[in-house]
Amino acid sequence: MSEHTYKMLELVGSSTTTVEDAINNALAEAGKSVRHMDWFEVLETRGHIENNKVAHFQVTLKVGFRIDKS
């Protein structure tokens, strides 16, 4: 089948190391219960500051996944 139907969900991932790790953490956790994830879009990037340094990164993602049998 060449046409698909997608649903979108919004996730927020966090990491103490990098923005990329925050993205990967969100996708890995969602992948435990969401199948057929195909794409993501970064909506927001935020961080928490402690002692004038980045303590952790927080990234909001929009994730698209295919609906079964579409």
XYZ file of N, CA and C in Angstrom:
210
model
N 0.855 -1.176 0.000
C 0.000 0.000 0.000
C 0.899 1.236 0.000
N 0.619 2.183 -0.875
C 1.474 3.366 -0.974
C 0.931 4.558 -0.196
N -0.343 4.546 0.173
C -0.895 5.639 0.976
C -0.973 5.203 2.435
N -0.709 6.145 3.326
C -0.755 5.857 4.756
C -1.532 6.949 5.470
N -2.064 6.587 6.618
C -2.698 7.557 7.506
C -1.847 7.656 8.753
N -1.595 8.882 9.180
C -0.733 9.125 10.326
C -1.508 9.794 11.447
N -1.047 9.556 12.637
C -1.536 10.258 13.812
C -0.324 10.940 14.430
N -0.541 12.072 15.106
C 0.564 12.789 15.725
C 0.381 12.838 17.229
N 1.494 12.838 17.925
C 1.460 13.026 19.365
C 2.598 13.963 19.739
N 2.484 14.537 20.914
C 3.499 15.470 21.383
C 4.213 14.852 22.578
N 5.537 14.918 22.555
C 6.371 14.361 23.616
C 7.312 15.432 24.144
N 7.726 15.268 25.379
C 8.774 16.111 25.938
C 9.846 15.177 26.490
N 11.061 15.303 25.946
C 12.185 14.505 26.417
C 13.164 15.382 27.166
N 13.921 14.785 28.078
C 14.916 15.568 28.807
C 16.214 14.779 28.921
N 17.292 15.522 29.146
C 18.605 14.928 29.306
C 19.509 15.907 30.033
N 20.432 15.385 30.804
C 21.425 16.234 31.462
C 22.632 16.475 30.572
N 22.678 15.820 29.398
C 23.873 15.913 28.560
C 23.694 16.777 27.312
N 22.757 16.405 26.412
C 22.613 17.132 25.143
C 21.154 17.179 24.687
N 20.882 18.077 23.758
C 19.563 18.148 23.125
C 19.279 16.846 22.380
N 20.286 16.328 21.683
C 20.107 15.072 20.940
C 19.731 13.921 21.869
N 20.358 13.871 23.036
C 19.994 12.831 24.005
C 18.568 13.011 24.504
N 18.128 14.243 24.665
C 16.742 14.501 25.084
C 15.772 13.981 24.028
N 16.085 14.209 22.757
C 15.245 13.702 21.657
C 15.231 12.179 21.681
N 16.404 11.580 21.740
C 16.493 10.118 21.729
C 15.820 9.493 22.942
N 15.912 10.127 24.105
C 15.231 9.614 25.300
C 13.719 9.603 25.109
N 13.177 10.678 24.541
C 11.731 10.750 24.306
C 11.289 9.678 23.317
N 12.030 9.528 22.218
C 11.656 8.541 21.200
C 11.790 7.115 21.718
N 12.838 6.849 22.490
C 13.027 5.499 23.034
C 11.899 5.126 23.990
N 11.522 6.052 24.834
C 10.445 5.769 25.796
C 9.104 5.587 25.080
N 8.808 6.464 24.112
C 7.554 6.341 23.357
C 7.529 5.043 22.557
N 8.693 4.633 22.049
C 8.776 3.411 21.258
C 8.414 2.153 22.017
N 8.375 2.228 23.330
C 7.958 1.075 24.141
C 6.472 0.789 23.996
N 5.682 1.814 23.618
C 4.234 1.600 23.512
C 3.631 2.100 22.196
N 4.376 2.851 21.403
C 3.861 3.373 20.131
C 4.604 2.687 18.994
N 3.838 2.103 18.072
C 4.455 1.428 16.924
C 4.423 2.330 15.697
N 5.279 2.033 14.765
C 5.299 2.670 13.435
C 5.623 4.166 13.481
N 6.442 4.602 14.429
C 6.857 6.004 14.427
C 7.724 6.228 13.194
N 7.416 7.285 12.428
C 8.123 7.516 11.170
C 8.873 8.837 11.117
N 8.447 9.839 11.851
C 9.101 11.156 11.753
C 8.884 11.949 13.027
N 9.728 12.969 13.210
C 9.541 13.882 14.335
C 9.911 15.292 13.906
N 9.395 16.251 14.654
C 9.692 17.666 14.446
C 9.945 18.285 15.819
N 11.035 19.017 15.956
C 11.326 19.690 17.219
C 10.524 20.984 17.269
N 9.686 21.122 18.292
C 8.853 22.314 18.450
C 9.502 23.354 19.349
N 10.103 22.886 20.438
C 10.699 23.807 21.425
C 11.932 23.167 22.035
N 12.869 23.992 22.397
C 14.031 23.559 23.159
C 14.156 24.472 24.368
N 14.218 23.872 25.546
C 14.344 24.624 26.788
C 15.451 24.002 27.619
N 15.825 24.690 28.665
C 16.810 24.135 29.569
C 16.616 24.657 30.977
N 17.215 23.967 31.906
C 17.187 24.347 33.310
C 18.600 24.781 33.691
N 18.708 25.887 34.406
C 20.004 26.453 34.767
C 20.243 26.277 36.265
N 21.430 25.791 36.595
C 21.880 25.713 37.992
C 23.312 26.221 38.058
N 23.597 27.126 38.991
C 24.945 27.679 39.160
C 25.499 28.243 37.855
N 24.621 28.938 37.115
C 25.003 29.591 35.866
C 25.448 28.629 34.767
N 25.018 27.370 34.862
C 25.330 26.361 33.841
C 24.071 25.576 33.510
N 24.083 24.960 32.332
C 22.954 24.118 31.928
C 22.922 22.878 32.823
N 21.802 22.678 33.494
C 21.630 21.494 34.338
C 20.979 20.359 33.551
N 20.016 20.700 32.701
C 19.444 19.705 31.793
C 18.718 20.392 30.647
N 18.564 19.643 29.564
C 17.881 20.094 28.359
C 16.503 19.466 28.312
N 15.536 20.208 27.781
C 14.178 19.711 27.615
C 13.734 20.061 26.196
N 13.249 19.062 25.460
C 12.873 19.250 24.064
C 11.448 18.752 23.849
N 10.609 19.598 23.256
C 9.246 19.205 22.903
C 9.239 18.780 21.441
N 8.686 17.604 21.183
C 8.659 17.020 19.838
C 7.237 16.741 19.397
N 6.997 16.891 18.116
C 5.795 16.366 17.497
C 6.248 15.091 16.769
N 5.574 13.970 17.014
C 5.947 12.681 16.436
C 4.790 12.157 15.601
N 5.096 11.713 14.383
C 4.092 11.119 13.510
C 4.268 9.615 13.472
N 3.163 8.910 13.614
C 3.226 7.453 13.501
C 2.085 6.954 12.632
N 2.376 5.883 11.887
C 1.385 5.292 10.983
C 0.350 4.519 11.767
N -0.895 4.659 11.392
C -1.970 3.866 11.981
C -1.890 2.471 11.390
N -2.073 1.436 12.214
C -2.010 0.057 11.738
C -2.850 -0.158 10.495
N -2.296 -0.918 9.578
C -2.986 -1.335 8.346
C -3.386 -0.168 7.470
N -2.657 0.931 7.538
C -2.994 2.034 6.623
C -1.874 2.206 5.625
